[in-house]
Amino acid sequence: MALLPFKINSAQDLSFLKEGIFDMLTSRLSSEGRVEVLSREQIEGAVKTEAASGNINETTARRIGNRLNVDFVLFGSLTVLGENVSIDAKLVDIAGARTALTFFDQSQDLGAVITKINLIAADINDRMFGRAQVSATAKAPAAAAAAPTAKPPPKKSRVHDHPEKVLQDDGFITQDKSEGVSTLGIDRGATRESQPQIWRSASFNHRINGVALGDVDGDGKIETVTIAPHTVLIFRSEGGAFRKTAEIKESINKYLIGVDTADINENGFAEIFVTSLNADHKVVNSYVLEYNGKKFSKIIDSSRHYYRVAVTPDRGRILLGQRPKVGKPSAGAIYEMKWQSGDYIPTDPIKTPRNTNLMGLTVGDVLNSGQETAIAYRDDDRIRVIDPSGDTRWDNRERFGGSMLYASLPWDYRGQVENKWYFPLRLVVWHNKTTKESEVIAVQNHDLTSSTLKELRYFTKTYIAGYTWDSVGLSPRWKTRQLSGYIQDFNVGDFDNDGQDELIAALVLKEGRVALISEAKSTIIGYELTSPQQPES
């Protein structure tokens, strides 16, 4: 194995870290008789020949690996912004038998770099070499002679148990009592006592990448559909209970980034539109699930379209689609799609400015004129209202959105480990029955890097805001109190089947940076959207 010098991106002189990272990875990855790591002197000449500029990408790494006649090459970078540090690394199998593995971690303390490198090394040992690190434990004393087995008591019915207790007992989610979010709600200048209380599920030990609401089993009740990176999960909230009703696991060759529901084929069952990428985040590989009366199965697979469902003032839910080009995630026309002859076919185009990505676009009565208007994120996470000709009618100077979901682009030869292009977040146009106005609802995730670094994002706090059109632009109406973490997706609908709309969001409390070592943690939050909306002072 060859460990190439990590690129250090910092205003400070941190060149000493190159040697420290090399020494630590060498000691952690070397294994007598199994893994031999070349010395600095052995790789120095090859690096100078193949990467004289110091910029190394996967192609360069393969050339260096072939020159050195090694099986694996590890390269990466360390970026320091103030007190925040991110580490990117990629392990390349020179023979090409396995897809290159990527690793990422970050901290708010430069002193934690060694700990993070240790985690990455442990992850490489486990995923590539099958050497999982197991902590030593004292040998347990011999068990006492087993007592005669008593007949177990009759199993108590769990019908009336709290749903979160059922999920915890089943080992599906864990309860976290540390985050006091129960007092958070919509901030309209009201006193704390009059604020609506936020509902929160127990914590999930994965990142929730998307959330949608719809009657997906045809029983007239609304289900909550969430996606983890490789799983679709379906829940029902009713009468104070929140229960999982289905779980559909997907191949690791699909990475799920978006979910929507709508009965587009009009058979009484809302389809589940899952937007996904392939394992290396380069190609769209989406699919559609539908309930057949017994189980959820795919009616469309390996689609090259992004999917989004929009709610229009007159036509109800419509399906939008976009087919991007490889390496150009926003290069493709956006269309309404309809069910014809067993497939979803692009029909009427939605005119938009160039490089508008569907994942951050919706259509609705944005202007409160009774007409359909498109609204979308620009590529710099600013919101713009789009007129029927596809031109920008209005745009916001403030940044909103902020997603951690990304596509991998071709190398731009700047030496980064992975060239990430981040998808925009969802926008929702919701009709407020109390004020009889449409509101545009958007998330603002606060990026500690202030978007100054292309590949690095570090979200620490978030809120959701509602806006209405005032003939000049979008004017703020309300916003939630600030939450710790970041919101990856949200939606609006009758979440708990009480006849009133709720705002539901996937809140990521902890980002799982290193696979199999650092575990993500997410939760679903929500509150009613039925109280009168008042402009902020």
mmCIF file of N, CA and C in Angstrom, residues 242-320:
data_model
loop_
_atom_site.group_PDB
_atom_site.id
_atom_site.type_symbol
_atom_site.label_atom_id
_atom_site.label_comp_id
_atom_site.label_asym_id
_atom_site.label_seq_id
_atom_site.Cartn_x
_atom_site.Cartn_y
_atom_site.Cartn_z
ATOM 1 N N PHE A 242 -47.357 6.535 16.905
ATOM 2 C CA PHE A 242 -46.508 6.670 15.718
ATOM 3 C C PHE A 242 -45.812 5.335 15.510
ATOM 4 N N ARG A 243 -46.334 4.534 14.576
ATOM 5 C CA ARG A 243 -45.855 3.170 14.413
ATOM 6 C C ARG A 243 -45.284 2.938 13.016
ATOM 7 N N LYS A 244 -44.255 2.127 12.979
ATOM 8 C CA LYS A 244 -43.717 1.698 11.687
ATOM 9 C C LYS A 244 -44.622 0.617 11.117
ATOM 10 N N THR A 245 -45.039 0.793 9.861
ATOM 11 C CA THR A 245 -45.905 -0.190 9.216
ATOM 12 C C THR A 245 -45.199 -0.981 8.126
ATOM 13 N N ALA A 246 -44.089 -0.455 7.612
ATOM 14 C CA ALA A 246 -43.366 -1.185 6.560
ATOM 15 C C ALA A 246 -41.936 -0.688 6.479
ATOM 16 N N GLU A 247 -41.061 -1.564 6.032
ATOM 17 C CA GLU A 247 -39.652 -1.230 5.806
ATOM 18 C C GLU A 247 -39.211 -1.939 4.534
ATOM 19 N N ILE A 248 -38.738 -1.173 3.556
ATOM 20 C CA ILE A 248 -38.323 -1.738 2.274
ATOM 21 C C ILE A 248 -36.847 -1.433 2.081
ATOM 22 N N LYS A 249 -36.012 -2.455 2.221
ATOM 23 C CA LYS A 249 -34.573 -2.256 2.095
ATOM 24 C C LYS A 249 -34.162 -2.265 0.629
ATOM 25 N N GLU A 250 -33.165 -1.445 0.329
ATOM 26 C CA GLU A 250 -32.674 -1.319 -1.036
ATOM 27 C C GLU A 250 -31.220 -1.761 -1.094
ATOM 28 N N SER A 251 -30.764 -2.072 -2.284
ATOM 29 C CA SER A 251 -29.369 -2.451 -2.491
ATOM 30 C C SER A 251 -28.445 -1.292 -2.130
ATOM 31 N N ILE A 252 -27.239 -1.615 -1.682
ATOM 32 C CA ILE A 252 -26.263 -0.563 -1.382
ATOM 33 C C ILE A 252 -25.802 0.137 -2.653
ATOM 34 N N ASN A 253 -26.195 -0.395 -3.809
ATOM 35 C CA ASN A 253 -25.861 0.253 -5.076
ATOM 36 C C ASN A 253 -26.767 1.440 -5.383
ATOM 37 N N LYS A 254 -27.778 1.653 -4.539
ATOM 38 C CA LYS A 254 -28.626 2.839 -4.657
ATOM 39 C C LYS A 254 -28.478 3.670 -3.390
ATOM 40 N N TYR A 255 -28.266 4.974 -3.562
ATOM 41 C CA TYR A 255 -28.182 5.894 -2.429
ATOM 42 C C TYR A 255 -29.365 6.844 -2.535
ATOM 43 N N LEU A 256 -30.306 6.756 -1.584
ATOM 44 C CA LEU A 256 -31.578 7.462 -1.673
ATOM 45 C C LEU A 256 -31.427 8.913 -1.229
ATOM 46 N N ILE A 257 -31.896 9.852 -2.072
ATOM 47 C CA ILE A 257 -31.733 11.278 -1.764
ATOM 48 C C ILE A 257 -33.046 12.051 -1.750
ATOM 49 N N GLY A 258 -34.156 11.449 -2.184
ATOM 50 C CA GLY A 258 -35.411 12.189 -2.206
ATOM 51 C C GLY A 258 -36.604 11.255 -2.242
ATOM 52 N N VAL A 259 -37.727 11.698 -1.639
ATOM 53 C CA VAL A 259 -38.935 10.877 -1.643
ATOM 54 C C VAL A 259 -40.160 11.783 -1.734
ATOM 55 N N ASP A 260 -41.141 11.359 -2.529
ATOM 56 C CA ASP A 260 -42.408 12.067 -2.692
ATOM 57 C C ASP A 260 -43.507 11.032 -2.892
ATOM 58 N N THR A 261 -44.759 11.434 -2.634
ATOM 59 C CA THR A 261 -45.884 10.525 -2.829
ATOM 60 C C THR A 261 -47.006 11.232 -3.579
ATOM 61 N N ALA A 262 -47.689 10.497 -4.446
ATOM 62 C CA ALA A 262 -48.874 11.004 -5.152
ATOM 63 C C ALA A 262 -49.480 9.860 -5.952
ATOM 64 N N ASP A 263 -50.801 9.867 -6.088
ATOM 65 C CA ASP A 263 -51.485 8.845 -6.881
ATOM 66 C C ASP A 263 -51.576 9.332 -8.330
ATOM 67 N N ILE A 264 -50.453 9.292 -9.018
ATOM 68 C CA ILE A 264 -50.391 9.803 -10.389
ATOM 69 C C ILE A 264 -51.082 8.853 -11.366
ATOM 70 N N ASN A 265 -50.996 7.536 -11.112
ATOM 71 C CA ASN A 265 -51.654 6.593 -12.026
ATOM 72 C C ASN A 265 -53.116 6.342 -11.659
ATOM 73 N N GLU A 266 -53.602 7.052 -10.626
ATOM 74 C CA GLU A 266 -55.023 7.109 -10.271
ATOM 75 C C GLU A 266 -55.653 5.732 -10.050
ATOM 76 N N ASN A 267 -54.961 4.895 -9.279
ATOM 77 C CA ASN A 267 -55.527 3.580 -8.960
ATOM 78 C C ASN A 267 -55.905 3.461 -7.487
ATOM 79 N N GLY A 268 -55.890 4.584 -6.757
ATOM 80 C CA GLY A 268 -56.286 4.567 -5.355
ATOM 81 C C GLY A 268 -55.152 4.383 -4.380
ATOM 82 N N PHE A 269 -53.935 4.111 -4.870
ATOM 83 C CA PHE A 269 -52.757 3.953 -4.018
ATOM 84 C C PHE A 269 -51.715 4.998 -4.426
ATOM 85 N N ALA A 270 -51.328 5.856 -3.497
ATOM 86 C CA ALA A 270 -50.298 6.846 -3.817
ATOM 87 C C ALA A 270 -48.972 6.137 -4.050
ATOM 88 N N GLU A 271 -48.352 6.403 -5.189
ATOM 89 C CA GLU A 271 -47.039 5.847 -5.463
ATOM 90 C C GLU A 271 -45.982 6.544 -4.606
ATOM 91 N N ILE A 272 -44.901 5.837 -4.325
ATOM 92 C CA ILE A 272 -43.761 6.398 -3.605
ATOM 93 C C ILE A 272 -42.641 6.601 -4.617
ATOM 94 N N PHE A 273 -42.340 7.860 -4.915
ATOM 95 C CA PHE A 273 -41.308 8.196 -5.891
ATOM 96 C C PHE A 273 -39.988 8.404 -5.153
ATOM 97 N N VAL A 274 -39.037 7.521 -5.395
ATOM 98 C CA VAL A 274 -37.750 7.556 -4.697
ATOM 99 C C VAL A 274 -36.664 7.997 -5.673
ATOM 100 N N THR A 275 -36.102 9.161 -5.428
ATOM 101 C CA THR A 275 -34.969 9.626 -6.224
ATOM 102 C C THR A 275 -33.694 9.107 -5.584
ATOM 103 N N SER A 276 -32.871 8.445 -6.380
ATOM 104 C CA SER A 276 -31.642 7.875 -5.826
ATOM 105 C C SER A 276 -30.507 7.982 -6.839
ATOM 106 N N LEU A 277 -29.294 7.846 -6.320
ATOM 107 C CA LEU A 277 -28.088 7.841 -7.135
ATOM 108 C C LEU A 277 -27.443 6.470 -7.033
ATOM 109 N N ASN A 278 -26.490 6.191 -7.922
ATOM 110 C CA ASN A 278 -25.748 4.946 -7.769
ATOM 111 C C ASN A 278 -24.735 5.088 -6.632
ATOM 112 N N ALA A 279 -23.993 4.031 -6.361
ATOM 113 C CA ALA A 279 -23.145 3.994 -5.166
ATOM 114 C C ALA A 279 -22.087 5.088 -5.138
ATOM 115 N N ASP A 280 -21.591 5.503 -6.301
ATOM 116 C CA ASP A 280 -20.553 6.536 -6.304
ATOM 117 C C ASP A 280 -21.122 7.936 -6.542
ATOM 118 N N HIS A 281 -22.452 8.073 -6.444
ATOM 119 C CA HIS A 281 -23.131 9.376 -6.503
ATOM 120 C C HIS A 281 -22.975 10.075 -7.854
ATOM 121 N N LYS A 282 -22.790 9.314 -8.929
ATOM 122 C CA LYS A 282 -22.547 9.940 -10.230
ATOM 123 C C LYS A 282 -23.716 9.806 -11.199
ATOM 124 N N VAL A 283 -24.553 8.783 -11.034
ATOM 125 C CA VAL A 283 -25.620 8.509 -11.993
ATOM 126 C C VAL A 283 -26.950 8.401 -11.252
ATOM 127 N N VAL A 284 -28.002 9.025 -11.792
ATOM 128 C CA VAL A 284 -29.341 8.917 -11.213
ATOM 129 C C VAL A 284 -29.872 7.507 -11.456
ATOM 130 N N ASN A 285 -30.432 6.912 -10.414
ATOM 131 C CA ASN A 285 -30.891 5.522 -10.483
ATOM 132 C C ASN A 285 -32.158 5.390 -9.628
ATOM 133 N N SER A 286 -33.227 6.073 -10.047
ATOM 134 C CA SER A 286 -34.432 6.204 -9.233
ATOM 135 C C SER A 286 -35.406 5.052 -9.461
ATOM 136 N N TYR A 287 -36.441 4.998 -8.605
ATOM 137 C CA TYR A 287 -37.454 3.958 -8.759
ATOM 138 C C TYR A 287 -38.760 4.409 -8.113
ATOM 139 N N VAL A 288 -39.831 3.657 -8.381
ATOM 140 C CA VAL A 288 -41.156 3.975 -7.864
ATOM 141 C C VAL A 288 -41.734 2.726 -7.207
ATOM 142 N N LEU A 289 -42.237 2.890 -5.973
ATOM 143 C CA LEU A 289 -42.881 1.804 -5.241
ATOM 144 C C LEU A 289 -44.390 2.012 -5.229
ATOM 145 N N GLU A 290 -45.125 0.895 -5.187
ATOM 146 C CA GLU A 290 -46.579 0.981 -5.044
ATOM 147 C C GLU A 290 -47.075 -0.234 -4.269
ATOM 148 N N TYR A 291 -48.110 -0.011 -3.470
ATOM 149 C CA TYR A 291 -48.707 -1.090 -2.679
ATOM 150 C C TYR A 291 -49.672 -1.878 -3.557
ATOM 151 N N ASN A 292 -49.543 -3.200 -3.537
ATOM 152 C CA ASN A 292 -50.397 -4.039 -4.383
ATOM 153 C C ASN A 292 -51.480 -4.767 -3.594
ATOM 154 N N GLY A 293 -51.720 -4.310 -2.358
ATOM 155 C CA GLY A 293 -52.709 -4.959 -1.507
ATOM 156 C C GLY A 293 -52.091 -5.891 -0.494
ATOM 157 N N LYS A 294 -50.839 -6.311 -0.754
ATOM 158 C CA LYS A 294 -50.130 -7.198 0.167
ATOM 159 C C LYS A 294 -48.777 -6.636 0.579
ATOM 160 N N LYS A 295 -48.075 -6.035 -0.359
ATOM 161 C CA LYS A 295 -46.744 -5.506 -0.068
ATOM 162 C C LYS A 295 -46.419 -4.378 -1.038
ATOM 163 N N PHE A 296 -45.329 -3.671 -0.728
ATOM 164 C CA PHE A 296 -44.845 -2.619 -1.611
ATOM 165 C C PHE A 296 -43.835 -3.226 -2.591
ATOM 166 N N SER A 297 -44.046 -2.954 -3.861
ATOM 167 C CA SER A 297 -43.134 -3.479 -4.873
ATOM 168 C C SER A 297 -42.845 -2.395 -5.903
ATOM 169 N N LYS A 298 -41.780 -2.580 -6.656
ATOM 170 C CA LYS A 298 -41.376 -1.591 -7.653
ATOM 171 C C LYS A 298 -42.231 -1.720 -8.908
ATOM 172 N N ILE A 299 -42.746 -0.576 -9.362
ATOM 173 C CA ILE A 299 -43.428 -0.563 -10.654
ATOM 174 C C ILE A 299 -42.551 0.119 -11.708
ATOM 175 N N ILE A 300 -41.538 0.859 -11.254
ATOM 176 C CA ILE A 300 -40.527 1.454 -12.130
ATOM 177 C C ILE A 300 -39.183 1.296 -11.431
ATOM 178 N N ASP A 301 -38.156 0.915 -12.181
ATOM 179 C CA ASP A 301 -36.818 0.790 -11.602
ATOM 180 C C ASP A 301 -35.792 1.339 -12.588
ATOM 181 N N SER A 302 -34.642 1.722 -12.044
ATOM 182 C CA SER A 302 -33.510 2.208 -12.844
ATOM 183 C C SER A 302 -33.895 3.400 -13.724
ATOM 184 N N SER A 303 -34.722 4.284 -13.177
ATOM 185 C CA SER A 303 -35.096 5.496 -13.905
ATOM 186 C C SER A 303 -33.962 6.511 -13.820
ATOM 187 N N ARG A 304 -33.765 7.266 -14.877
ATOM 188 C CA ARG A 304 -32.716 8.291 -14.898
ATOM 189 C C ARG A 304 -33.270 9.674 -14.548
ATOM 190 N N HIS A 305 -34.456 9.714 -13.930
ATOM 191 C CA HIS A 305 -35.096 10.985 -13.599
ATOM 192 C C HIS A 305 -35.021 11.287 -12.102
ATOM 193 N N TYR A 306 -34.841 12.572 -11.783
ATOM 194 C CA TYR A 306 -35.209 13.050 -10.456
ATOM 195 C C TYR A 306 -36.730 13.157 -10.440
ATOM 196 N N TYR A 307 -37.335 12.965 -9.254
ATOM 197 C CA TYR A 307 -38.777 13.121 -9.106
ATOM 198 C C TYR A 307 -39.087 14.144 -8.018
ATOM 199 N N ARG A 308 -40.102 14.979 -8.264
ATOM 200 C CA ARG A 308 -40.672 15.836 -7.239
ATOM 201 C C ARG A 308 -42.179 15.930 -7.482
ATOM 202 N N VAL A 309 -42.952 15.964 -6.397
ATOM 203 C CA VAL A 309 -44.397 16.154 -6.481
ATOM 204 C C VAL A 309 -44.719 17.566 -6.016
ATOM 205 N N ALA A 310 -45.527 18.286 -6.794
ATOM 206 C CA ALA A 310 -45.951 19.640 -6.450
ATOM 207 C C ALA A 310 -47.462 19.664 -6.270
ATOM 208 N N VAL A 311 -47.948 20.588 -5.421
ATOM 209 C CA VAL A 311 -49.384 20.739 -5.178
ATOM 210 C C VAL A 311 -49.844 22.023 -5.861
ATOM 211 N N THR A 312 -50.711 21.893 -6.852
ATOM 212 C CA THR A 312 -51.178 23.037 -7.632
ATOM 213 C C THR A 312 -52.532 23.515 -7.116
ATOM 214 N N PRO A 313 -52.916 24.777 -7.403
ATOM 215 C CA PRO A 313 -54.180 25.311 -6.868
ATOM 216 C C PRO A 313 -55.423 24.638 -7.429
ATOM 217 N N ASP A 314 -55.395 24.180 -8.676
ATOM 218 C CA ASP A 314 -56.598 23.611 -9.298
ATOM 219 C C ASP A 314 -56.488 22.122 -9.595
ATOM 220 N N ARG A 315 -55.289 21.646 -9.904
ATOM 221 C CA ARG A 315 -55.132 20.270 -10.381
ATOM 222 C C ARG A 315 -54.650 19.309 -9.310
ATOM 223 N N GLY A 316 -54.439 19.823 -8.104
ATOM 224 C CA GLY A 316 -53.962 18.947 -7.041
ATOM 225 C C GLY A 316 -52.505 18.570 -7.239
ATOM 226 N N ARG A 317 -52.163 17.339 -6.869
ATOM 227 C CA ARG A 317 -50.772 16.893 -6.944
ATOM 228 C C ARG A 317 -50.386 16.525 -8.369
ATOM 229 N N ILE A 318 -49.226 17.024 -8.782
ATOM 230 C CA ILE A 318 -48.687 16.667 -10.095
ATOM 231 C C ILE A 318 -47.258 16.175 -9.909
ATOM 232 N N LEU A 319 -46.807 15.356 -10.847
ATOM 233 C CA LEU A 319 -45.453 14.813 -10.804
ATOM 234 C C LEU A 319 -44.563 15.602 -11.754
ATOM 235 N N LEU A 320 -43.401 16.020 -11.254
ATOM 236 C CA LEU A 320 -42.398 16.684 -12.073
ATOM 237 C C LEU A 320 -41.178 15.775 -12.199
#
